[in-house]
Amino acid sequence: LWRSQDMKLVSVTFERDKIKKDMLLIGRMGCVQFCDMNAAAQAFSKQYAGEVRRCEDVLRMLRFFKEQEGKWEPEIGWRVKEIGTEGAFHERALDETETEVKSITSEYHKTLENYQQLSSNWINTYEYWQLLDAAHVREVTGGSEESGLGLLAGTIPSSKLATFERLAYRCTRGYCKLHLSELPKPSIMETAIADAGEQFKDDDLDRYLFIGVFGSQSVGSRLKRLAQSMDARILLENNLSMEQRVNEEREQRQHIVDISKMLMKSRESLQSLLRTRILPNMSLWTHTAVIHKGIAHTMNLLHMRTHTAIGVAWVPSSKMESLQDALRSGVSRGDTVITVLETPSHVSPPTYFETNQYTEVFQGIVSSYGVPRYKEVNPGVFTIITFPWLFGVMYGDIGHGLIITFVAAMFILYEKRLMKQSLNELVEMIFSARYLLLFMGLFATFYGLLYNDAFGLMLEYSSSSFDMLVWQSGSGTISRPAQCKDGPCGICGAPETATMDSTTGYSAPSFGVDVAWSGASKKLDLYNSFKMKSAIVIGICQMMLGLVLQFCNNRYFGDWKHIYFGFIPEVIFLTCTFGYMSFLIILKWVSPFQTGCKVSLLETMVNFFLNPGGGPNFHELFAGQLGIQQTLLGFAAIAVMPFMLFPIPYIEWKYHSTHDYADNDSDRESTTLVPQEMQEMRAVGQAGGEDNNDLLQSLFPVPEYIFDMQEVCIKQIIHAIEFVLGSVSNTASYLRLWALSLAHAQLSEVTGWKKKEGGRKKKSQQNTGLPRVPHHVAHRATRPAHSLRLRRVHRLAHRHARCSCRHGSAFCLPSRAPSPLG
């Protein structure tokens, strides 16, 4: 995992009638990468393009079933026992899957169309029945036959009701009387409209009944055209006698009952198809389609001949014997020939890292940003620690960290059982990152102990150091661990002239933040300063680690010019600037400063770049600081200006000017040159056979080498500027660790205080007889922390709420709010 495995370039000769069987065996290894020998051909004209389309059609049908599963999941449930995926590697698996999926898709579509048609019929019948059952319809139809009045009735969306009413009055000139009433909406109607497909729109759920009575046929025709233009459904156009209306109403009621029974049966048929025939085979069908689609894509990369097919592939050296054994024990039984080719010097092999269930997720994080080049150091090794570590810095909380650890531990404990089950997308994503979550939870718990933070509360797992304060004054030693009066720090009541004894004075707690900060007025200032400075130190360390990895790569490839004039100047610049700032941060943490010390790291670093002479407000942290700062700034400037800008372009120009080149086009402004070693490489393969030589030249043509001094200089200048600006921007980016950590801590603390206030309000409501207000569910997460908070914590919080200390220790209460950098 440290570097990519050694890769070999091989030529594989298949028999055409056994290609698919051999590809299934090779595909199961998961470590063979074929080169495209038909790059010039169009994708649709390749030999196995039809098989790729077949697999895509199967996957399209399976996506439709996946949508239907989401639609019916609340009713059929998601605990369906699936068939294993081992059958996906059978040669005829795609043909069998395609036939079965097409058959069941056709059956499902017929059942679904029948169900949608029944839903549509139910909606139309229900609306017609409601229209006949309306009270004003009885009045109109009861006397319309004798009076000779015309009638038009139906339903219209409620969103167009007002417009329809105004336009009906205008187009009929008032010679039509409209009766309007809201259509009752039973719960089954919502389901019917949702299942009716595209025949009904979203606004069909909220409709109104309308009945128009008119005396002229021309008025009725104008009203009908208007209603049809506004998405109205015409249900009744002829006058009905009272007897006809009663009979029709009775028939429609019975019709609704019959359609409802048929709807239930059709619904059960759809669910039965999904539950018994589709969902158990979904995983097998999906794996089959994906596997055979990948195999078809790979076979399109081969060069086809009359009876054979030739492919060129990269194979890890450690897997060569496994590949040969797999093909030898397969169907071909020795008919497939593997020939090791010589890797051209100008070709970079692909990168291959062998991972397992522990390292796969960490390697995936690195690969999402970029894959290292062949034989470069793999950053995924360090990501195993650095990624959960940075998460712990941002999410340091004992309670939340233990919850994440417990969830990850449960996934790991039952991983074998969960691997055999079908999990939904969210649970499967969490399950695949179970080992990452375990480390994240452990680091979050560790930093929660360091921050002394559990659901926004502080715990007393070590005694408070404020009980051991000893002061020296003119009258002698003063030790008052149990009293808290006004004084320089408000803890022990020492006079203004008192000084702390360096031998018997304040001692930092054994681990983490002192519990005495619980409830203190400057608690936020402490965490703000500590977490910000910690984020900067962590960022500088990680950037330095990146430079060390760069050195390892340059040393491995023998690129000494980038070591002497790239790595060393960059390390000097980073150490002399931001490394020096990290040194000042740590120095201020570990050094006790006397009362009245006003050293600000922010002002120190600003003066470091803008005012190297120090200035009138300069305060030293140690003796000789000003001279050291000027020396470091000079080293940083020298490392960037001459050493990072000029040597590398000069070395490359000197190298290319002294070697033998073939001038391909002397008339060009930029000369095209081919190194001697590339000319010699063109002759490679003549002794080993022209077939392999032609094969390598067609796959990996020798590129024309163009050296442009101007381009090299511009590239080096851009690299130097990017490194300097990147050092500043990356250091600032690591402040997000502080920001997210502080936000998480404050949200937890606010949640805890709201819970306390909610409890007080609850008690007051119980006393006044007001109704109880239930707590938010999220506030219950802080309940276990109250049992962990001991009585002494409350006593210390009450005692030291107004305390501050001017004596500069890392975990002392500051007398003033610190600046962002100290």
Short mmCIF file of C-alpha atoms in Angstrom, two decimals, residues 104-529:
data_model
loop_
_atom_site.label_atom_id
_atom_site.label_comp_id
_atom_site.label_asym_id
_atom_site.label_seq_id
_atom_site.Cartn_x
_atom_site.Cartn_y
_atom_site.Cartn_z
CA ILE A 104 -41.73 -9.81 -16.16
CA THR A 105 -41.53 -6.18 -17.33
CA SER A 106 -44.19 -6.83 -19.95
CA GLU A 107 -46.39 -8.55 -17.38
CA TYR A 108 -45.88 -5.78 -14.85
CA HIS A 109 -46.67 -3.06 -17.39
CA LYS A 110 -49.91 -4.76 -18.39
CA THR A 111 -50.96 -5.07 -14.76
CA LEU A 112 -49.93 -1.47 -14.10
CA GLU A 113 -51.86 -0.17 -17.13
CA ASN A 114 -54.93 -2.09 -15.98
CA TYR A 115 -54.55 -0.64 -12.50
CA GLN A 116 -54.16 2.90 -13.84
CA GLN A 117 -57.22 2.47 -16.07
CA LEU A 118 -59.26 1.24 -13.11
CA SER A 119 -58.08 4.21 -11.06
CA SER A 120 -59.16 6.56 -13.85
CA ASN A 121 -62.56 4.87 -14.13
CA TRP A 122 -63.04 5.07 -10.38
CA ILE A 123 -62.34 8.82 -10.37
CA ASN A 124 -64.75 9.52 -13.25
CA THR A 125 -67.46 7.33 -11.71
CA TYR A 126 -67.04 8.92 -8.30
CA GLU A 127 -67.32 12.43 -9.72
CA TYR A 128 -70.42 11.50 -11.72
CA TRP A 129 -71.99 9.90 -8.65
CA GLN A 130 -71.24 12.96 -6.54
CA LEU A 131 -72.75 15.14 -9.25
CA LEU A 132 -75.98 13.12 -9.25
CA ASP A 133 -76.07 13.14 -5.47
CA ALA A 134 -75.69 16.93 -5.14
CA ALA A 135 -78.70 18.73 -3.64
CA HIS A 136 -78.96 21.49 -6.28
CA VAL A 137 -78.76 18.84 -9.06
CA ARG A 138 -81.91 17.29 -7.67
CA GLU A 139 -83.65 20.66 -7.79
CA VAL A 140 -82.50 21.45 -11.34
CA THR A 141 -83.12 18.04 -12.88
CA GLY A 142 -86.43 17.68 -11.11
CA GLY A 143 -88.11 20.49 -13.12
CA SER A 144 -85.92 20.96 -16.16
CA GLU A 145 -87.83 18.45 -18.27
CA GLU A 146 -91.11 20.38 -17.97
CA SER A 147 -89.50 23.81 -18.32
CA GLY A 148 -87.40 22.90 -21.41
CA LEU A 149 -84.14 24.24 -19.90
CA GLY A 150 -80.74 22.91 -21.04
CA LEU A 151 -78.15 21.55 -18.58
CA LEU A 152 -74.36 21.16 -18.61
CA ALA A 153 -72.58 19.69 -15.57
CA GLY A 154 -69.05 18.54 -14.74
CA THR A 155 -65.98 19.24 -12.61
CA ILE A 156 -63.32 21.93 -12.92
CA PRO A 157 -60.03 22.56 -11.03
CA SER A 158 -60.41 24.93 -8.12
CA SER A 159 -57.52 27.08 -9.40
CA LYS A 160 -59.56 28.01 -12.49
CA LEU A 161 -62.92 28.32 -10.80
CA ALA A 162 -63.00 32.12 -10.46
CA THR A 163 -61.87 32.66 -14.05
CA PHE A 164 -64.42 30.17 -15.35
CA GLU A 165 -67.22 31.88 -13.46
CA ARG A 166 -66.38 35.34 -14.85
CA LEU A 167 -65.91 34.15 -18.44
CA ALA A 168 -69.10 32.09 -18.32
CA TYR A 169 -71.08 35.19 -17.45
CA ARG A 170 -69.45 37.17 -20.26
CA CYS A 171 -69.71 34.59 -23.05
CA THR A 172 -73.37 33.76 -22.24
CA ARG A 173 -74.24 37.43 -21.51
CA GLY A 174 -75.90 36.41 -18.28
CA TYR A 175 -78.24 33.87 -19.89
CA CYS A 176 -76.72 30.98 -17.90
CA LYS A 177 -77.04 30.28 -14.22
CA LEU A 178 -74.11 28.45 -12.58
CA HIS A 179 -74.40 26.28 -9.47
CA LEU A 180 -71.01 25.54 -7.77
CA SER A 181 -70.12 23.18 -4.94
CA GLU A 182 -66.90 21.62 -3.67
CA LEU A 183 -66.26 17.99 -4.59
CA PRO A 184 -65.84 15.79 -1.47
CA LYS A 185 -62.39 14.14 -1.34
CA PRO A 186 -62.22 10.76 0.42
CA SER A 187 -58.78 9.34 1.28
CA ILE A 188 -59.04 6.67 -1.41
CA MET A 189 -59.38 9.38 -4.04
CA GLU A 190 -55.88 10.70 -3.30
CA THR A 191 -54.46 7.22 -3.86
CA ALA A 192 -56.47 6.76 -7.06
CA ILE A 193 -55.26 10.05 -8.54
CA ALA A 194 -51.64 9.26 -7.60
CA ASP A 195 -51.91 5.82 -9.23
CA ALA A 196 -53.82 6.90 -12.33
CA GLY A 197 -50.64 7.88 -14.15
CA GLU A 198 -50.42 10.78 -16.60
CA GLN A 199 -54.18 10.96 -17.20
CA PHE A 200 -54.67 13.18 -14.17
CA LYS A 201 -52.72 16.20 -12.98
CA ASP A 202 -51.81 17.37 -9.52
CA ASP A 203 -54.72 19.83 -9.37
CA ASP A 204 -57.26 17.05 -10.01
CA LEU A 205 -57.37 16.39 -6.28
CA ASP A 206 -58.99 19.75 -5.56
CA ARG A 207 -61.94 20.17 -7.91
CA TYR A 208 -65.39 21.79 -7.88
CA LEU A 209 -68.72 20.61 -9.26
CA PHE A 210 -70.43 23.04 -11.61
CA ILE A 211 -73.93 22.91 -13.13
CA GLY A 212 -74.98 25.37 -15.80
CA VAL A 213 -78.66 25.87 -16.64
CA PHE A 214 -79.53 27.76 -19.80
CA GLY A 215 -82.48 28.24 -22.15
CA SER A 216 -80.78 28.32 -25.55
CA GLN A 217 -78.75 25.68 -27.38
CA SER A 218 -76.24 28.26 -28.62
CA VAL A 219 -75.59 29.38 -25.03
CA GLY A 220 -74.99 25.74 -24.06
CA SER A 221 -72.48 25.19 -26.88
CA ARG A 222 -70.53 28.33 -25.90
CA LEU A 223 -70.47 27.22 -22.27
CA LYS A 224 -69.25 23.75 -23.26
CA ARG A 225 -66.37 25.09 -25.36
CA LEU A 226 -65.33 27.37 -22.51
CA ALA A 227 -65.40 24.53 -19.99
CA GLN A 228 -63.34 22.24 -22.22
CA SER A 229 -60.71 24.95 -22.72
CA MET A 230 -60.22 25.18 -18.94
CA ASP A 231 -59.54 21.45 -18.25
CA ALA A 232 -63.11 20.73 -17.16
CA ARG A 233 -64.53 17.22 -17.39
CA ILE A 234 -68.05 17.20 -18.81
CA LEU A 235 -70.13 14.57 -17.00
CA LEU A 236 -73.74 15.41 -17.83
CA GLU A 237 -75.21 17.19 -20.88
CA ASN A 238 -78.79 15.92 -21.05
CA ASN A 239 -81.70 16.61 -18.78
CA LEU A 240 -82.70 13.79 -16.44
CA SER A 241 -86.03 13.15 -14.90
CA MET A 242 -86.25 12.43 -11.22
CA GLU A 243 -86.68 8.69 -11.85
CA GLN A 244 -83.73 8.58 -14.25
CA ARG A 245 -81.53 10.43 -11.79
CA VAL A 246 -82.38 8.04 -8.95
CA ASN A 247 -81.74 4.95 -11.08
CA GLU A 248 -78.50 6.39 -12.45
CA GLU A 249 -77.31 7.26 -8.97
CA ARG A 250 -77.97 3.73 -7.74
CA GLU A 251 -76.08 2.21 -10.68
CA GLN A 252 -73.09 4.48 -10.20
CA ARG A 253 -72.90 3.67 -6.51
CA GLN A 254 -72.77 -0.04 -7.27
CA HIS A 255 -70.25 0.60 -10.03
CA ILE A 256 -67.97 2.36 -7.55
CA VAL A 257 -68.12 -0.64 -5.22
CA ASP A 258 -67.24 -3.04 -8.04
CA ILE A 259 -64.32 -0.91 -9.29
CA SER A 260 -62.99 -0.57 -5.75
CA LYS A 261 -62.84 -4.36 -5.39
CA MET A 262 -61.07 -4.69 -8.73
CA LEU A 263 -58.64 -1.94 -7.70
CA MET A 264 -57.70 -3.82 -4.55
CA LYS A 265 -57.08 -7.05 -6.49
CA SER A 266 -54.99 -5.25 -9.11
CA ARG A 267 -53.03 -3.48 -6.38
CA GLU A 268 -52.32 -6.80 -4.65
CA SER A 269 -51.16 -8.29 -7.97
CA LEU A 270 -48.64 -5.49 -8.45
CA GLN A 271 -47.33 -5.83 -4.93
CA SER A 272 -47.14 -9.60 -5.27
CA LEU A 273 -45.07 -9.28 -8.45
CA LEU A 274 -42.64 -6.96 -6.72
CA ARG A 275 -42.45 -8.97 -3.51
CA THR A 276 -42.12 -12.48 -4.92
CA ARG A 277 -40.60 -12.22 -8.39
CA ILE A 278 -38.81 -8.89 -8.82
CA LEU A 279 -37.23 -7.71 -5.58
CA PRO A 280 -35.62 -11.06 -4.64
CA ASN A 281 -33.82 -11.10 -8.01
CA MET A 282 -32.97 -7.40 -8.26
CA SER A 283 -29.45 -7.76 -6.89
CA LEU A 284 -28.66 -10.74 -9.16
CA TRP A 285 -30.06 -9.03 -12.26
CA THR A 286 -28.22 -5.80 -11.53
CA HIS A 287 -24.90 -7.55 -10.95
CA THR A 288 -25.37 -9.59 -14.11
CA ALA A 289 -26.09 -6.54 -16.26
CA VAL A 290 -23.22 -4.50 -14.80
CA ILE A 291 -20.69 -7.37 -15.05
CA HIS A 292 -21.56 -8.28 -18.62
CA LYS A 293 -21.64 -4.63 -19.66
CA GLY A 294 -18.11 -4.25 -18.35
CA ILE A 295 -17.05 -7.42 -20.14
CA ALA A 296 -18.56 -6.16 -23.40
CA HIS A 297 -16.70 -2.86 -23.00
CA THR A 298 -13.46 -4.77 -22.40
CA MET A 299 -13.98 -7.03 -25.43
CA ASN A 300 -14.43 -3.91 -27.56
CA LEU A 301 -10.85 -2.98 -26.60
CA LEU A 302 -9.42 -6.15 -28.23
CA HIS A 303 -8.06 -6.46 -31.75
CA MET A 304 -10.13 -9.08 -33.54
CA ARG A 305 -8.69 -11.48 -36.08
CA THR A 306 -10.17 -14.41 -37.97
CA HIS A 307 -9.92 -17.03 -35.21
CA THR A 308 -8.21 -15.14 -32.41
CA ALA A 309 -8.35 -11.87 -30.53
CA ILE A 310 -5.35 -10.01 -29.14
CA GLY A 311 -5.38 -7.74 -26.12
CA VAL A 312 -2.67 -5.76 -24.35
CA ALA A 313 -3.12 -5.37 -20.61
CA TRP A 314 -1.38 -4.18 -17.47
CA VAL A 315 -1.14 -6.82 -14.74
CA PRO A 316 0.45 -6.56 -11.27
CA SER A 317 3.57 -8.69 -11.06
CA SER A 318 2.25 -10.42 -7.95
CA LYS A 319 -0.89 -11.48 -9.84
CA MET A 320 0.79 -12.99 -12.90
CA GLU A 321 0.72 -16.54 -11.54
CA SER A 322 -2.89 -16.13 -10.43
CA LEU A 323 -3.85 -14.96 -13.92
CA GLN A 324 -2.11 -17.88 -15.59
CA ASP A 325 -3.61 -20.39 -13.15
CA ALA A 326 -7.10 -18.96 -13.67
CA LEU A 327 -6.86 -19.23 -17.46
CA ARG A 328 -5.21 -22.64 -17.27
CA SER A 329 -7.94 -24.05 -15.03
CA GLY A 330 -10.75 -22.41 -17.00
CA VAL A 331 -12.54 -23.43 -20.14
CA SER A 332 -9.61 -22.55 -22.41
CA ARG A 333 -7.27 -24.93 -20.56
CA GLY A 334 -4.07 -23.52 -21.99
CA ASP A 335 -5.43 -22.21 -25.31
CA THR A 336 -5.07 -18.61 -24.13
CA VAL A 337 -1.48 -17.42 -24.54
CA ILE A 338 0.08 -14.77 -22.30
CA THR A 339 3.26 -13.03 -23.46
CA VAL A 340 5.15 -10.53 -21.31
CA LEU A 341 6.10 -7.39 -23.27
CA GLU A 342 8.85 -4.90 -22.57
CA THR A 343 7.41 -1.71 -21.13
CA PRO A 344 8.41 1.33 -23.22
CA SER A 345 10.48 3.84 -21.28
CA HIS A 346 8.21 6.75 -22.17
CA VAL A 347 5.05 5.00 -20.93
CA SER A 348 3.87 5.33 -17.33
CA PRO A 349 2.04 2.20 -16.11
CA PRO A 350 -1.26 2.55 -14.25
CA THR A 351 -1.31 2.72 -10.46
CA TYR A 352 -2.62 -0.25 -8.51
CA PHE A 353 -3.00 -0.43 -4.74
CA GLU A 354 -4.29 -3.65 -3.24
CA THR A 355 -6.80 -2.79 -0.52
CA ASN A 356 -8.97 -4.72 1.90
CA GLN A 357 -12.13 -3.98 3.85
CA TYR A 358 -10.16 -1.86 6.33
CA THR A 359 -8.22 0.36 3.91
CA GLU A 360 -10.68 0.51 1.02
CA VAL A 361 -12.67 3.47 2.33
CA PHE A 362 -9.52 5.50 3.10
CA GLN A 363 -8.10 4.81 -0.34
CA GLY A 364 -11.42 5.88 -1.83
CA ILE A 365 -11.14 9.28 -0.11
CA VAL A 366 -7.72 9.86 -1.72
CA SER A 367 -8.86 8.58 -5.12
CA SER A 368 -11.80 10.99 -5.12
CA TYR A 369 -9.24 13.84 -5.28
CA GLY A 370 -6.72 12.15 -7.55
CA VAL A 371 -4.80 8.91 -8.10
CA PRO A 372 -1.02 9.03 -7.44
CA ARG A 373 1.23 8.40 -10.39
CA TYR A 374 2.95 5.08 -10.79
CA LYS A 375 5.36 4.40 -7.91
CA GLU A 376 4.55 7.60 -6.07
CA VAL A 377 4.00 7.47 -2.33
CA ASN A 378 0.37 6.68 -1.55
CA PRO A 379 -1.21 9.38 0.68
CA GLY A 380 -3.92 6.88 1.59
CA VAL A 381 -1.56 5.33 4.15
CA PHE A 382 -1.47 8.58 6.12
CA THR A 383 -5.17 9.26 5.52
CA ILE A 384 -5.95 6.30 7.78
CA ILE A 385 -4.85 8.49 10.69
CA THR A 386 -5.02 12.09 9.47
CA PHE A 387 -8.63 12.06 8.25
CA PRO A 388 -10.18 10.75 11.51
CA TRP A 389 -7.71 12.89 13.44
CA LEU A 390 -8.87 16.12 11.78
CA PHE A 391 -12.47 15.05 12.31
CA GLY A 392 -11.75 14.59 16.00
CA VAL A 393 -10.29 18.10 16.16
CA MET A 394 -13.51 19.52 14.68
CA TYR A 395 -15.95 17.23 16.50
CA GLY A 396 -14.30 16.79 19.88
CA ASP A 397 -17.08 15.65 22.21
CA ILE A 398 -17.02 12.69 24.58
CA GLY A 399 -20.71 11.88 24.27
CA HIS A 400 -21.07 12.29 20.52
CA GLY A 401 -17.78 10.49 19.93
CA LEU A 402 -18.92 7.50 21.98
CA ILE A 403 -22.21 7.39 20.05
CA ILE A 404 -20.34 7.27 16.72
CA THR A 405 -17.97 4.64 18.09
CA PHE A 406 -20.86 2.50 19.33
CA VAL A 407 -22.69 2.66 15.98
CA ALA A 408 -19.54 1.75 14.07
CA ALA A 409 -18.76 -1.08 16.49
CA MET A 410 -22.25 -2.54 15.99
CA PHE A 411 -21.80 -2.45 12.21
CA ILE A 412 -18.43 -4.21 12.54
CA LEU A 413 -19.78 -6.78 15.00
CA TYR A 414 -22.68 -7.76 12.70
CA GLU A 415 -20.93 -7.12 9.39
CA LYS A 416 -21.22 -10.72 8.14
CA ARG A 417 -24.94 -10.74 8.74
CA LEU A 418 -25.44 -7.30 7.19
CA MET A 419 -23.42 -8.20 4.08
CA LYS A 420 -26.02 -10.85 3.24
CA GLN A 421 -28.96 -8.45 3.57
CA SER A 422 -30.29 -5.80 1.23
CA LEU A 423 -29.72 -2.40 2.81
CA ASN A 424 -31.17 0.89 1.67
CA GLU A 425 -28.87 3.50 0.18
CA LEU A 426 -28.23 5.49 3.37
CA VAL A 427 -27.56 2.47 5.60
CA GLU A 428 -25.34 0.88 2.94
CA MET A 429 -23.26 4.06 2.68
CA ILE A 430 -22.76 4.15 6.46
CA PHE A 431 -22.01 0.42 6.57
CA SER A 432 -19.31 0.71 3.88
CA ALA A 433 -17.55 3.38 5.99
CA ARG A 434 -17.83 1.49 9.30
CA TYR A 435 -14.07 1.34 9.95
CA LEU A 436 -13.71 5.01 9.09
CA LEU A 437 -16.53 5.84 11.51
CA LEU A 438 -14.85 3.77 14.22
CA PHE A 439 -11.63 5.79 13.99
CA MET A 440 -13.59 9.03 13.75
CA GLY A 441 -15.52 8.18 16.90
CA LEU A 442 -12.35 7.26 18.80
CA PHE A 443 -10.57 10.47 17.83
CA ALA A 444 -13.68 12.53 18.62
CA THR A 445 -13.79 10.92 22.06
CA PHE A 446 -10.08 11.57 22.63
CA TYR A 447 -10.37 15.24 21.71
CA GLY A 448 -13.55 15.45 23.77
CA LEU A 449 -11.48 14.37 26.76
CA LEU A 450 -8.83 16.91 25.79
CA TYR A 451 -11.44 19.69 25.47
CA ASN A 452 -13.29 18.38 28.55
CA ASP A 453 -16.56 18.53 26.64
CA ALA A 454 -19.45 16.07 26.92
CA PHE A 455 -22.71 17.28 25.34
CA GLY A 456 -21.64 20.84 26.16
CA LEU A 457 -20.82 20.02 29.79
CA MET A 458 -17.47 19.69 31.57
CA LEU A 459 -16.48 16.64 33.63
CA GLU A 460 -14.14 16.34 36.61
CA TYR A 461 -11.94 13.37 35.71
CA SER A 462 -8.95 15.19 37.26
CA SER A 463 -8.82 17.52 40.25
CA SER A 464 -8.94 21.25 39.68
CA SER A 465 -5.53 22.93 39.77
CA PHE A 466 -6.91 26.15 41.19
CA ASP A 467 -6.97 24.56 44.68
CA MET A 468 -3.15 24.59 44.76
CA LEU A 469 -2.43 28.27 44.19
CA VAL A 470 0.35 29.62 46.43
CA TRP A 471 1.26 33.28 46.36
CA GLN A 472 4.31 35.20 47.54
CA SER A 473 3.85 38.70 48.92
CA GLY A 474 5.71 41.02 51.26
CA SER A 475 4.07 39.41 54.28
CA GLY A 476 5.01 35.87 53.27
CA THR A 477 3.29 32.91 51.61
CA ILE A 478 -0.47 33.13 51.06
CA SER A 479 -2.45 29.97 50.32
CA ARG A 480 -6.26 30.18 50.22
CA PRO A 481 -7.64 27.25 48.29
CA ALA A 482 -11.16 27.51 49.70
CA GLN A 483 -11.83 31.24 49.45
CA CYS A 484 -12.53 33.39 46.42
CA LYS A 485 -12.21 37.15 46.85
CA ASP A 486 -11.31 40.11 44.71
CA GLY A 487 -7.70 40.11 43.60
CA PRO A 488 -5.56 40.04 40.53
CA CYS A 489 -7.19 36.80 39.36
CA GLY A 490 -10.20 36.62 41.64
CA ILE A 491 -9.31 33.15 42.94
CA CYS A 492 -7.25 33.32 46.10
CA GLY A 493 -7.62 36.94 47.21
CA ALA A 494 -3.98 37.85 46.76
CA PRO A 495 -3.09 41.56 46.83
CA GLU A 496 -2.21 43.51 43.69
CA THR A 497 1.52 43.31 44.47
CA ALA A 498 1.56 39.55 44.94
CA THR A 499 3.55 37.30 42.60
CA MET A 500 3.04 33.60 41.96
CA ASP A 501 5.66 31.22 43.28
CA SER A 502 7.22 29.38 40.32
CA THR A 503 7.86 26.24 42.35
CA THR A 504 4.69 25.81 44.33
CA GLY A 505 2.27 27.87 42.25
CA TYR A 506 -0.20 26.94 39.55
CA SER A 507 0.19 23.49 38.05
CA ALA A 508 -1.67 22.45 34.91
CA PRO A 509 -4.18 19.60 35.15
CA SER A 510 -2.94 16.13 34.33
CA PHE A 511 -5.00 15.96 31.12
CA GLY A 512 -7.42 18.24 29.34
CA VAL A 513 -8.96 21.56 30.24
CA ASP A 514 -9.40 22.39 33.92
CA VAL A 515 -12.94 21.76 35.15
CA ALA A 516 -12.85 25.14 36.90
CA TRP A 517 -13.61 26.75 33.56
CA SER A 518 -17.16 25.38 33.73
CA GLY A 519 -19.42 28.40 33.82
CA ALA A 520 -16.55 30.91 33.83
CA SER A 521 -17.15 34.18 32.01
CA LYS A 522 -14.03 33.76 29.85
CA LYS A 523 -14.53 30.13 28.94
CA LEU A 524 -15.27 31.00 25.32
CA ASP A 525 -12.11 33.10 25.12
CA LEU A 526 -10.03 30.15 26.32
CA TYR A 527 -11.45 27.69 23.79
CA ASN A 528 -11.33 30.28 21.04
CA SER A 529 -7.61 30.90 21.53
#
